[in-house]
XYZ file of C-alpha atoms in Angstrom:
782
model
C 83.220 193.186 103.222
C 86.100 191.012 101.806
C 84.317 187.839 102.923
C 81.347 188.609 100.866
C 83.238 189.359 97.627
C 85.240 186.187 98.200
C 81.991 184.303 98.275
C 80.835 185.844 95.172
C 84.042 185.057 93.290
C 83.797 181.414 94.371
C 80.226 181.132 93.490
C 81.022 182.251 89.798
C 84.039 179.981 89.657
C 82.124 176.946 91.016
C 78.809 177.800 89.387
C 77.094 176.390 92.521
C 75.492 179.603 93.838
C 73.127 182.146 92.146
C 72.275 185.136 93.770
C 71.611 188.904 92.740
C 72.847 192.043 94.576
C 70.201 194.563 93.755
C 71.049 198.241 94.220
C 68.787 200.372 96.607
C 67.518 203.790 96.190
C 68.445 206.519 98.728
C 71.415 204.749 99.971
C 75.288 205.406 100.131
C 77.381 203.877 97.461
C 78.327 200.904 99.638
C 74.620 200.660 100.963
C 73.848 200.274 97.083
C 75.177 196.869 97.184
C 74.627 195.435 100.712
C 72.268 195.727 103.599
C 74.177 198.639 105.224
C 71.622 199.117 108.029
C 71.887 195.397 109.056
C 75.386 194.426 107.866
C 76.317 193.212 111.297
C 73.507 190.692 111.132
C 74.387 189.662 107.784
C 78.136 189.125 108.802
C 77.103 187.018 111.831
C 75.177 184.915 109.319
C 78.181 184.375 107.100
C 77.794 180.489 106.909
C 74.295 181.031 105.193
C 76.035 182.121 102.002
C 77.937 178.879 101.558
C 76.551 175.862 103.153
C 73.146 177.324 103.984
C 70.999 179.971 102.296
C 71.781 183.587 101.415
C 70.823 185.846 104.227
C 70.177 188.953 102.019
C 67.180 187.777 100.028
C 65.392 186.222 102.892
C 66.760 187.353 106.130
C 63.683 189.412 106.903
C 65.460 192.878 106.734
C 63.140 195.643 105.417
C 65.322 196.111 102.357
C 64.898 192.464 101.303
C 65.518 192.512 97.512
C 62.208 190.897 96.530
C 60.203 193.227 94.663
C 56.714 194.022 96.029
C 53.850 192.738 94.051
C 51.266 195.355 92.798
C 48.647 195.971 95.322
C 45.664 193.822 94.047
C 42.440 192.648 95.566
C 43.130 190.555 98.507
C 39.467 189.750 99.696
C 39.100 186.870 101.870
C 36.385 184.208 100.732
C 35.634 183.356 104.324
C 36.453 186.346 106.666
C 34.648 189.731 105.989
C 37.457 191.642 107.832
C 40.632 191.924 105.749
C 43.689 191.704 107.707
C 46.644 193.988 106.907
C 49.427 192.027 104.960
C 52.508 194.318 105.053
C 54.314 193.997 101.663
C 57.926 192.953 101.636
C 59.114 196.119 100.051
C 57.808 199.043 98.070
C 57.836 198.574 94.300
C 59.934 201.653 93.993
C 62.492 200.613 96.398
C 64.822 199.021 93.920
C 66.077 200.088 90.598
C 65.125 198.299 87.603
C 66.814 198.407 84.155
C 64.485 199.909 81.443
C 65.786 200.471 77.906
C 65.480 204.026 76.815
C 63.994 204.556 73.535
C 64.186 207.953 71.704
C 60.768 209.415 70.983
C 59.601 209.229 67.178
C 59.810 212.556 65.491
C 57.559 212.405 62.446
C 59.535 215.441 60.989
C 62.832 213.734 61.215
C 62.866 210.307 59.473
C 64.451 207.391 61.332
C 65.593 204.152 60.438
C 62.878 201.574 59.908
C 64.681 198.968 61.977
C 64.509 201.338 64.980
C 60.786 201.628 64.564
C 60.474 197.692 64.470
C 62.653 197.386 67.494
C 60.428 199.872 69.482
C 57.090 198.060 68.306
C 58.593 194.788 69.395
C 59.421 196.053 72.811
C 56.105 197.237 73.377
C 54.203 194.088 72.527
C 54.706 191.286 74.971
C 56.206 188.147 73.578
C 54.587 184.898 73.626
C 55.684 182.671 76.493
C 58.561 180.199 75.662
C 58.706 177.289 77.985
C 61.546 174.854 78.132
C 60.784 171.412 76.692
C 60.414 168.718 79.399
C 59.652 165.069 78.486
C 60.264 163.335 81.745
C 57.505 161.172 83.151
C 56.576 159.914 86.520
C 57.815 156.503 85.831
C 61.046 157.706 84.470
C 61.569 159.806 87.591
C 60.927 156.884 89.908
C 63.171 154.685 87.794
C 65.870 157.257 88.344
C 65.288 157.608 92.028
C 65.644 153.743 92.397
C 68.876 153.939 90.300
C 70.233 156.673 92.528
C 69.288 154.667 95.793
C 71.042 151.580 94.303
C 74.297 153.440 93.221
C 74.151 155.870 96.140
C 74.786 158.655 93.528
C 72.244 161.468 93.596
C 73.896 163.842 91.341
C 71.415 163.396 88.606
C 68.360 163.617 91.000
C 69.900 166.869 92.476
C 70.314 168.389 89.120
C 66.720 167.418 88.258
C 65.329 169.192 91.544
C 67.687 172.289 90.837
C 66.212 172.772 87.465
C 62.743 172.023 88.232
C 62.189 174.680 91.030
C 64.401 177.153 89.512
C 61.613 179.074 87.865
C 57.830 179.166 87.418
C 58.142 178.188 83.716
C 60.152 174.965 84.649
C 57.370 173.875 87.010
C 54.572 174.534 84.529
C 56.604 172.993 81.577
C 57.014 169.792 83.673
C 53.643 169.423 85.406
C 51.022 171.060 83.085
C 48.917 168.773 81.060
C 49.225 171.179 78.152
C 52.135 173.532 78.549
C 50.695 175.875 75.969
C 47.243 176.122 77.594
C 46.246 179.610 78.799
C 43.709 180.133 81.542
C 42.358 177.701 84.208
C 39.492 175.823 85.241
C 38.127 175.795 88.745
C 37.443 172.075 88.846
C 40.811 170.861 87.462
C 44.105 172.592 87.755
C 45.378 170.824 84.683
C 48.371 169.457 86.380
C 49.880 165.862 86.568
C 49.139 165.836 90.382
C 50.248 162.005 90.541
C 53.759 163.214 89.225
C 53.685 166.247 91.683
C 53.070 163.733 94.628
C 55.831 161.401 93.378
C 58.488 164.028 93.402
C 57.384 165.493 96.783
C 57.266 161.969 98.412
C 60.763 161.209 97.048
C 62.152 164.521 98.269
C 61.046 163.776 101.799
C 63.710 160.985 102.012
C 66.519 162.685 100.277
C 69.471 164.187 102.108
C 69.487 167.793 103.538
C 72.043 168.853 100.921
C 69.352 168.280 98.205
C 66.733 170.087 100.508
C 69.127 172.927 100.450
C 69.480 172.869 96.707
C 65.559 172.982 96.314
C 65.434 175.870 98.623
C 67.973 177.896 96.684
C 66.018 177.130 93.426
C 62.880 178.362 95.107
C 64.355 181.574 96.016
C 65.458 182.055 92.359
C 62.024 181.286 91.345
C 60.351 183.878 93.621
C 62.988 186.434 92.716
C 62.604 185.960 89.094
C 61.690 189.255 87.369
C 59.501 189.671 84.267
C 58.005 186.117 84.470
C 56.639 185.469 81.020
C 53.790 183.018 81.590
C 50.681 181.950 80.235
C 47.551 183.243 82.067
C 46.980 181.498 85.393
C 50.305 179.671 85.262
C 51.662 181.627 88.152
C 48.850 180.304 90.294
C 49.640 176.783 89.175
C 53.328 177.120 89.978
C 52.399 178.525 93.584
C 50.074 175.807 94.080
C 52.900 173.166 93.336
C 55.401 175.130 95.474
C 53.079 175.162 98.455
C 53.092 171.414 98.658
C 56.846 171.132 98.608
C 57.938 169.212 101.742
C 61.177 171.189 102.459
C 58.763 173.723 104.204
C 58.359 171.295 107.125
C 61.705 172.412 108.668
C 62.524 175.562 110.720
C 65.488 176.455 108.556
C 63.049 177.083 105.517
C 60.676 179.458 107.363
C 62.079 182.692 105.830
C 61.696 181.301 102.416
C 58.211 179.851 103.178
C 57.104 183.272 104.614
C 57.842 184.996 101.220
C 55.856 182.137 99.364
C 52.966 182.655 101.726
C 52.889 186.257 101.461
C 53.125 185.991 97.605
C 49.961 183.807 97.621
C 48.229 186.038 100.120
C 48.511 189.088 97.798
C 47.067 187.265 94.716
C 43.892 188.669 93.233
C 40.482 187.467 94.358
C 40.043 185.304 91.174
C 43.327 183.563 91.870
C 42.286 182.871 95.459
C 39.079 181.318 94.166
C 41.162 178.949 91.924
C 43.381 177.828 94.831
C 40.134 177.420 97.073
C 38.872 174.932 94.511
C 41.969 173.138 93.746
C 42.659 172.524 97.423
C 39.555 170.336 97.355
C 41.332 168.360 94.635
C 44.425 167.383 96.686
C 44.505 164.009 98.378
C 43.470 164.435 102.130
C 46.991 163.404 103.437
C 48.546 165.989 101.169
C 46.140 168.551 102.315
C 46.899 167.572 105.993
C 50.637 168.003 105.380
C 50.075 171.462 103.957
C 48.088 172.436 107.002
C 50.586 171.151 109.096
C 53.545 173.003 107.443
C 51.529 176.220 107.886
C 50.480 175.514 111.464
C 54.247 174.768 112.271
C 55.316 177.980 110.608
C 52.648 180.261 112.700
C 53.681 178.477 115.947
C 57.395 179.063 115.175
C 56.912 182.803 114.540
C 54.428 183.224 117.382
C 56.734 181.425 120.058
C 60.086 182.387 118.672
C 63.086 180.109 119.658
C 65.839 181.910 121.948
C 68.572 180.887 119.636
C 67.953 183.748 117.227
C 67.758 181.505 114.205
C 64.915 183.584 112.880
C 64.958 187.300 111.786
C 63.778 189.824 114.487
C 60.123 189.983 115.101
C 59.844 193.483 114.327
C 61.108 192.777 110.775
C 58.620 189.979 110.035
C 55.162 191.208 111.409
C 53.743 190.147 108.126
C 54.625 186.596 108.587
C 51.642 185.338 110.591
C 49.050 187.433 108.738
C 50.209 185.923 105.526
C 50.235 182.377 106.773
C 46.772 182.733 108.331
C 45.434 184.083 105.151
C 46.610 180.885 103.510
C 44.849 178.835 105.925
C 41.738 180.853 105.459
C 41.850 179.700 101.789
C 42.018 176.070 102.879
C 39.195 176.684 105.461
C 37.237 177.998 102.508
C 37.754 175.038 100.375
C 36.902 172.712 103.315
C 33.506 174.454 103.655
C 32.942 174.708 99.925
C 30.918 171.581 99.852
C 30.878 168.437 102.115
C 33.689 168.961 104.595
C 36.671 167.238 103.724
C 38.277 167.512 106.993
C 36.764 167.958 110.481
C 37.007 171.638 111.460
C 39.079 170.695 114.552
C 41.930 169.889 112.218
C 42.317 173.653 111.526
C 42.829 174.269 115.289
C 46.253 175.565 116.389
C 46.145 174.523 119.938
C 49.358 176.258 120.591
C 47.442 179.643 120.420
C 45.780 178.596 123.578
C 48.613 180.068 125.356
C 48.837 183.598 123.933
C 47.247 186.611 125.555
C 43.885 185.676 124.114
C 42.058 188.757 125.574
C 44.358 191.307 124.079
C 43.947 189.607 120.809
C 40.096 189.884 121.303
C 40.075 193.286 122.378
C 42.344 194.256 119.373
C 39.886 192.561 117.130
C 36.861 194.613 118.821
C 38.576 197.991 119.106
C 40.703 198.223 116.011
C 39.670 198.215 112.295
C 40.646 195.302 110.099
C 43.266 197.426 108.335
C 44.868 198.648 111.861
C 46.039 195.420 113.413
C 46.008 191.756 112.612
C 44.143 189.603 115.148
C 43.576 185.686 115.256
C 39.983 186.516 116.163
C 39.459 187.699 112.460
C 40.135 184.059 111.532
C 38.369 182.183 114.333
C 38.795 178.680 112.567
C 42.172 178.676 113.843
C 41.370 179.069 117.383
C 40.441 175.943 119.412
C 37.308 175.422 121.324
C 39.298 175.832 124.582
C 40.773 179.284 123.366
C 37.316 180.313 122.573
C 35.814 179.104 125.857
C 38.586 181.313 127.637
C 37.687 184.373 125.644
C 33.930 183.768 126.205
C 34.494 183.209 129.970
C 36.826 186.144 130.403
C 34.317 188.459 128.444
C 31.512 187.286 130.594
C 33.362 188.091 133.699
C 34.185 191.646 132.388
C 30.547 192.062 131.699
C 29.507 190.888 135.198
C 31.983 193.337 136.794
C 30.508 196.024 134.683
C 27.030 195.357 135.485
C 27.797 194.896 139.188
C 29.517 198.364 139.068
C 26.613 200.070 137.499
C 24.335 198.617 140.390
C 26.740 199.891 142.861
C 26.962 203.376 141.382
C 23.025 203.412 141.195
C 22.738 202.647 144.884
C 25.262 205.340 145.884
C 23.635 207.910 143.615
C 20.390 207.138 145.326
C 22.005 207.393 148.674
C 21.123 203.910 149.505
C 23.291 201.491 151.474
C 24.686 198.829 149.106
C 24.835 195.166 150.034
C 26.590 192.173 148.587
C 23.426 190.901 146.822
C 23.516 193.751 144.254
C 26.584 191.911 142.632
C 24.731 188.725 142.036
C 21.722 187.364 140.015
C 20.018 186.018 142.868
C 17.468 183.248 142.145
C 15.360 182.073 145.160
C 13.148 178.947 144.419
C 11.019 176.296 146.094
C 11.741 172.674 145.035
C 7.887 172.038 144.919
C 7.485 174.929 142.459
C 10.651 174.944 140.579
C 9.619 176.060 137.013
C 7.047 178.591 138.113
C 9.371 180.220 140.714
C 12.244 180.306 138.198
C 10.090 181.935 135.624
C 9.011 184.633 138.013
C 12.574 185.228 139.166
C 13.975 185.519 135.726
C 11.110 187.800 134.668
C 11.634 190.294 137.556
C 15.365 190.235 137.283
C 16.005 190.852 133.657
C 18.324 193.649 134.321
C 20.460 191.368 136.434
C 20.983 188.499 134.025
C 24.525 189.448 133.390
C 25.604 189.278 136.888
C 27.125 186.141 138.560
C 24.428 183.650 139.129
C 23.675 182.506 142.698
C 20.953 180.114 143.623
C 19.145 179.400 147.004
C 16.629 176.851 147.550
C 13.904 177.727 150.100
C 14.255 176.111 153.504
C 17.828 174.773 153.009
C 20.926 176.042 154.684
C 23.079 175.432 151.759
C 25.491 178.242 150.586
C 25.906 178.379 146.789
C 29.487 178.323 145.897
C 28.661 176.820 142.465
C 27.084 173.490 143.544
C 23.604 174.602 144.158
C 23.608 176.415 140.797
C 24.564 173.276 138.901
C 21.699 171.436 140.713
C 19.155 174.031 139.814
C 19.949 173.777 136.044
C 19.840 169.949 136.442
C 16.436 169.819 138.079
C 14.995 172.517 136.001
C 15.924 171.006 132.752
C 14.820 167.629 133.792
C 11.363 168.860 134.581
C 10.887 171.187 131.495
C 11.909 168.353 129.288
C 9.438 165.745 130.844
C 7.064 164.356 128.272
C 4.059 165.376 130.399
C 5.075 168.995 130.246
C 4.456 169.013 126.494
C 7.031 171.590 125.395
C 9.403 169.217 123.592
C 8.763 165.961 121.772
C 11.488 163.184 122.305
C 12.251 161.065 119.149
C 13.590 157.719 120.329
C 15.253 156.936 116.848
C 17.641 159.912 117.108
C 17.548 160.085 120.893
C 16.968 163.846 120.833
C 14.298 166.449 121.562
C 12.468 168.961 119.227
C 10.185 171.782 119.651
C 6.418 170.973 119.981
C 4.323 172.395 117.166
C 1.330 173.260 119.236
C 2.670 175.279 122.092
C 2.092 178.919 120.885
C -0.014 180.591 123.782
C 1.779 183.324 125.767
C 2.524 181.105 128.714
C 4.468 178.424 126.831
C 6.411 181.164 124.923
C 7.532 182.495 128.362
C 8.695 178.835 129.033
C 10.595 178.528 125.750
C 12.020 181.986 126.663
C 13.124 180.456 129.964
C 15.005 177.606 128.306
C 16.842 180.063 126.259
C 17.750 182.126 129.168
C 18.912 179.041 130.928
C 21.105 177.902 128.074
C 22.511 181.584 127.965
C 23.125 181.402 131.782
C 24.875 178.199 131.543
C 27.412 179.389 128.859
C 27.698 182.786 130.714
C 28.548 181.088 133.876
C 30.488 178.045 132.508
C 27.811 175.499 133.588
C 27.300 172.301 131.592
C 23.788 171.281 130.764
C 22.441 167.689 129.761
C 20.524 168.738 126.768
C 19.737 166.606 123.715
C 19.061 168.949 120.988
C 19.899 168.218 117.345
C 22.790 170.101 115.469
C 20.309 172.178 113.534
C 19.003 173.830 116.776
C 22.460 175.498 117.172
C 22.582 176.469 113.514
C 19.067 178.171 114.138
C 20.433 179.676 117.353
C 23.220 181.468 115.353
C 20.782 182.596 112.552
C 22.052 185.377 112.946
C 24.653 185.175 115.567
C 23.968 188.967 116.413
C 20.362 190.005 117.302
C 18.896 192.173 114.681
C 18.212 195.704 115.719
C 14.578 195.216 114.491
C 12.526 192.796 116.331
C 10.261 192.041 113.426
C 13.223 190.567 111.485
C 12.829 186.780 111.231
C 15.410 185.053 113.421
C 16.165 181.388 114.027
C 15.417 180.366 110.325
C 17.679 178.015 108.630
C 17.819 178.817 104.820
C 17.382 175.682 102.564
C 17.218 172.903 104.982
C 18.134 169.528 103.783
C 17.396 165.863 104.294
C 20.445 165.619 106.509
C 19.020 168.147 108.802
C 15.804 166.287 109.130
C 17.673 162.980 109.747
C 19.240 164.384 112.995
C 15.559 164.488 114.252
C 13.482 161.999 112.357
C 15.686 159.598 110.568
C 12.855 157.375 109.502
C 10.912 160.371 107.828
C 14.016 161.502 106.265
C 14.578 158.059 104.780
C 11.110 157.935 103.381
C 11.541 161.366 101.813
C 14.809 160.170 100.196
C 13.191 157.169 98.924
C 10.386 159.428 97.556
C 13.050 161.594 95.821
C 14.818 158.515 94.143
C 11.661 156.554 93.227
C 11.626 155.556 89.518
C 7.839 154.684 89.359
C 4.773 156.941 89.092
C 4.845 158.901 92.330
C 1.047 160.050 91.864
C -0.284 156.759 91.235
C 1.890 154.591 93.497
C 2.102 156.675 96.473
C -1.068 158.804 96.469
C 0.609 161.759 98.316
C -0.839 165.426 98.536
C 0.839 168.597 99.521
C 0.180 168.266 103.229
C 2.174 166.900 106.208
C 1.087 164.645 109.147
C 3.128 164.565 112.345
C 2.343 162.752 115.472
C 3.195 164.522 118.805
C 2.351 163.038 122.143
C 0.394 160.290 120.542
C -1.648 162.870 118.798
C -1.523 163.065 114.940
C -1.500 166.619 113.330
C -2.021 167.511 109.716
C -0.915 170.730 108.035
C -1.336 172.126 104.407
C 1.951 173.074 102.719
C 0.243 175.154 100.249
C -3.311 176.579 99.739
C -5.651 173.703 99.014
C -2.749 171.437 99.473
C -4.927 168.443 100.371
C -6.245 168.313 96.768
C -2.774 168.831 95.024
C -1.203 165.559 94.329
C 2.507 165.058 94.420
C 3.889 163.991 90.979
C 7.474 163.081 89.830
C 7.621 166.678 88.602
C 6.579 168.198 91.854
C 8.188 165.958 94.507
C 11.273 168.217 95.019
C 8.912 171.127 95.740
C 7.047 168.902 98.144
C 10.155 167.881 100.075
C 11.470 171.355 100.162
C 8.120 172.557 101.553
C 8.126 169.757 103.984
C 11.401 170.519 105.410
C 10.802 174.150 105.692
C 7.494 173.488 107.505
C 8.993 170.954 110.001
C 12.232 172.740 110.901
C 11.099 176.445 110.487
C 7.521 177.400 110.010
C 5.791 175.113 112.448
C 7.986 176.214 115.453
C 8.925 179.627 114.393
C 7.159 181.411 117.434
C 8.573 179.050 119.903
C 12.016 179.067 118.635
C 11.828 182.857 118.371
C 11.111 183.061 122.172
C 13.988 180.538 122.794
C 16.424 182.568 120.463
C 15.846 185.911 122.237
C 16.094 184.221 125.696
C 19.473 182.823 124.799
C 20.807 186.010 123.220
C 19.358 188.232 126.224
C 22.220 186.666 128.186
C 24.777 185.670 125.892
C 24.842 188.543 123.357
C 28.532 189.016 122.677
C 30.988 189.635 119.931
C 32.596 186.427 121.032
C 29.636 184.456 119.945
C 30.372 185.484 116.237
C 33.487 183.435 116.434
C 31.631 180.127 117.167
C 30.494 177.490 114.932
C 27.092 175.627 115.841
C 29.054 172.608 116.765
C 31.212 174.731 119.178
C 28.143 176.343 120.680
C 26.794 172.865 121.479
C 30.256 171.842 123.105
C 30.012 174.887 125.266
C 26.455 174.207 126.393
C 26.581 170.471 126.599
C 30.238 169.468 127.078
C 31.097 166.153 125.736
C 29.880 162.692 127.105
C 33.231 160.983 126.456
C 34.335 159.706 129.945
C 38.101 159.188 130.507
C 38.507 158.649 134.244
C 42.311 157.933 133.523
C 42.776 161.536 132.608
C 40.734 162.472 135.725
C 43.034 160.350 137.904
C 46.124 162.134 136.465
C 44.538 165.552 137.277
C 43.382 164.708 140.800
C 44.817 166.505 143.811
C 44.934 165.000 147.209
C 44.564 166.488 150.694
C 45.402 164.118 153.550
C 46.186 161.429 151.111
C 49.011 160.682 148.977
C 48.648 159.156 145.342
C 50.413 155.981 146.352
C 48.407 155.306 149.425
C 46.634 151.922 149.398
C 43.217 153.295 149.926
C 43.528 155.574 146.791
C 44.676 152.518 144.663
C 41.558 150.783 146.019
C 39.447 153.713 145.239
C 40.420 153.950 141.557
C 40.073 150.136 141.154
C 36.499 150.619 142.444
C 35.869 153.408 140.050
C 37.150 151.260 137.109
C 34.844 148.403 138.015
C 31.752 150.557 137.857
C 29.256 150.401 134.957
C 29.056 153.365 132.591
C 25.866 154.394 134.093
C 27.368 154.252 137.664
C 30.482 156.241 136.467
C 28.146 159.026 135.256
C 26.499 158.965 138.555
C 29.736 159.342 140.288
C 30.697 162.335 138.276
C 27.430 163.776 138.792
C 27.842 163.150 142.696
C 31.143 164.986 142.767
C 30.710 167.764 140.262
C 26.972 168.308 139.951
C 26.923 167.284 136.268
C 27.450 164.073 134.399
C 28.809 165.837 131.345
C 32.487 166.449 130.687
C 33.389 170.177 130.105
C 35.328 171.510 127.086
C 38.948 170.342 127.330
C 38.174 167.021 128.822
C 38.542 165.447 132.109
C 42.293 166.333 132.295
C 41.245 170.031 132.605
C 38.967 169.328 135.606
C 39.874 170.503 139.198
C 39.141 167.433 141.210
C 40.262 166.878 144.672
C 40.150 163.905 147.209
C 40.083 164.804 150.677
C 40.881 162.631 153.691
C 37.750 161.910 155.843
C 37.251 160.439 159.331
C 38.397 156.956 160.212
C 34.773 155.725 160.402
C 33.671 152.915 158.195
C 30.091 153.683 158.950
C 30.430 157.040 157.265
C 29.410 157.703 153.665
C 31.577 159.557 151.203
C 30.587 163.286 150.838
C 30.969 165.557 147.953
C 31.273 169.355 147.685
C 30.144 169.930 144.249
C 30.977 173.714 144.389
C 34.707 172.679 144.469
C 34.571 169.210 142.712
C 35.696 167.779 146.063
C 35.167 164.134 147.426
C 35.635 163.633 151.127
C 36.718 159.816 151.479
C 36.562 158.141 154.805
C 39.169 155.604 155.589
C 37.607 152.270 154.730
C 39.545 149.013 155.410
C 39.139 147.206 152.193
C 37.799 147.228 148.612
C 34.179 145.763 149.340
C 33.349 148.228 152.025
C 34.570 151.144 149.951
C 32.577 150.023 146.754
C 29.418 149.454 149.079
C 29.564 152.920 150.519
C 30.494 154.833 147.363
C 27.676 153.171 145.295
C 25.242 153.945 148.106
C 26.317 157.525 148.246
C 26.056 158.210 144.421
C 22.773 156.467 143.965
C 20.860 158.164 146.687
C 22.340 161.837 146.964
C 20.242 164.771 145.689
C 19.900 168.220 147.176
C 21.792 169.709 150.285
C 22.251 166.654 152.398
C 20.964 163.103 152.079
C 17.437 162.065 151.255
């Protein structure tokens, strides 16, 4: 105990350290002043009191002297579920001084001065901020002077004072320090001054960083903050950008700041959401990086015990994730400032994702925190793992049900009951596939197994890939008439005229194929625009009433149409911006004309639309009706069948976590070929990586054209698309073949395996490889 009081005495003598020992309720006399429960931990961290930070305010112990904020609304602007954010302590945990005022007795006269004192205590005094006249230019001049003289005492005192209280922060940075309230579109702060101070702080010594951290502690511990309305949010907004939070040593203090922000009211959160959009992009990225590092640090705790025990800091990650949710909401508030992948934390790919997923499914939002509550933080790789594992569990469950059913009927089970067996003829591929899927609706959630009639191939995954490839190729052929190909955008869209029963079955088949592909982790070569995947998740869960409208995008925009028909979208944009007389100059009426398969079609956008002219006043209505007809109404029945086909296989809570762009990646993979990454991930059987023939092989691969490289990928894997995670995540093996130069290379697409004969030179290897990849289809050679 002597060491602590010695530190106290020195701090008062030197006036370099400010801290408060707050007595705790229901503790022994000694415990009233110290962390008696964790005194050993605090003694081990003795150095924190002098050269580092005080262990008591922010050591993570449950009796931390930070007073809990009152429980206010913590509704999340982006996530419907509310994760439990444990408070730092109970508000009644610490004694606070309250002056005792004797009651007024009307029958016994008292001194008038006492009445005035009592009245003044009951009325909150007007905030009194310190006077600050420093400017950004003066600060930068002081920084240059300090660097020149190598004397930073003035700068250190500046930072110590600035971050010591919320009122100091507001006094320096507010445009009008006496202003009360705040606006959504402007925090009324000198942000350029904030940026300058933070940029300078990055290059200053660790001693000044420690000074800043001590001052921030004082600001967070400050009681009875007398501030103008919304100045608390302004101060927190400034503190959150401080670069000292980019280091591990600041994690305990950063945790309390994040928790402080997480427990703000809904209105305060809305202010922060709008203010985040005002930040410069590099500042916003830095803020995201600080929070991501903090989450990773707590999730994967270092072994050096530099952080408080995990059991005492269960609120750290929920608080930080809640702050990221505010940034995510800001990013989605209008045009996205950052690509959604910049909010991924790829380190979370290595946690027990299925445990997190099952906690999310089985426990209520107040019972347990789960990353799945905030899916924007999980990468597409993590979501693919969850979706794949969830699919496997459903496959096992459905196979078990089939087995139990067979046993209950006293029938002899066979291996086929565990699979969705598709038997098709190549000559009648679409019709056979339709019949198989129609008759085996109950088996769609089993492992897929494909057999081509008359072929001895055993499906270990390769025949399944080929079935998808051939079926998609045939259905999307122009002569089939189900989809229209738009050359300007190089994508397919639904034909408006295919609404009879047979065609709807085929649209349903395409939806089932997409669902089976995702369910069985197969990559398809589909060229749908992005709005197709938005419609596919509208809503992400199939409604209980089939009459509900599904696959309808509310308020489609010209950008949506631009993905399909960029020339038409450009014309409509010109119409919207036209400054002349629309009615006289363009002669448009409320009808739309589209050409499909070289056949023009005309449709009225409203009753008697062919006789209603489009004017300057009605052109916005015309464009809205045009977009809604092309993207929703004209293809409603077709897309409805497609929607239910997809969800008949892929219905899962995991689907709720996906963005439309992520669904597209899971279905189509990526078209980015990086064969250098594939080379790094390649395994060898019978060869070694440094063998001469292996070097020749990769030189040949590099010399191929892009089209030939895709055909090579198709030859060895059964698909020319790269799965989620890139080529580095693919399992590719090169096996030693016979020493026969007249043999062609062989591929086992089930296992992504290439059998490479021992060719004598570069030219012969290239000739045989190109011959194989350009002429292979089906089981064997044609």
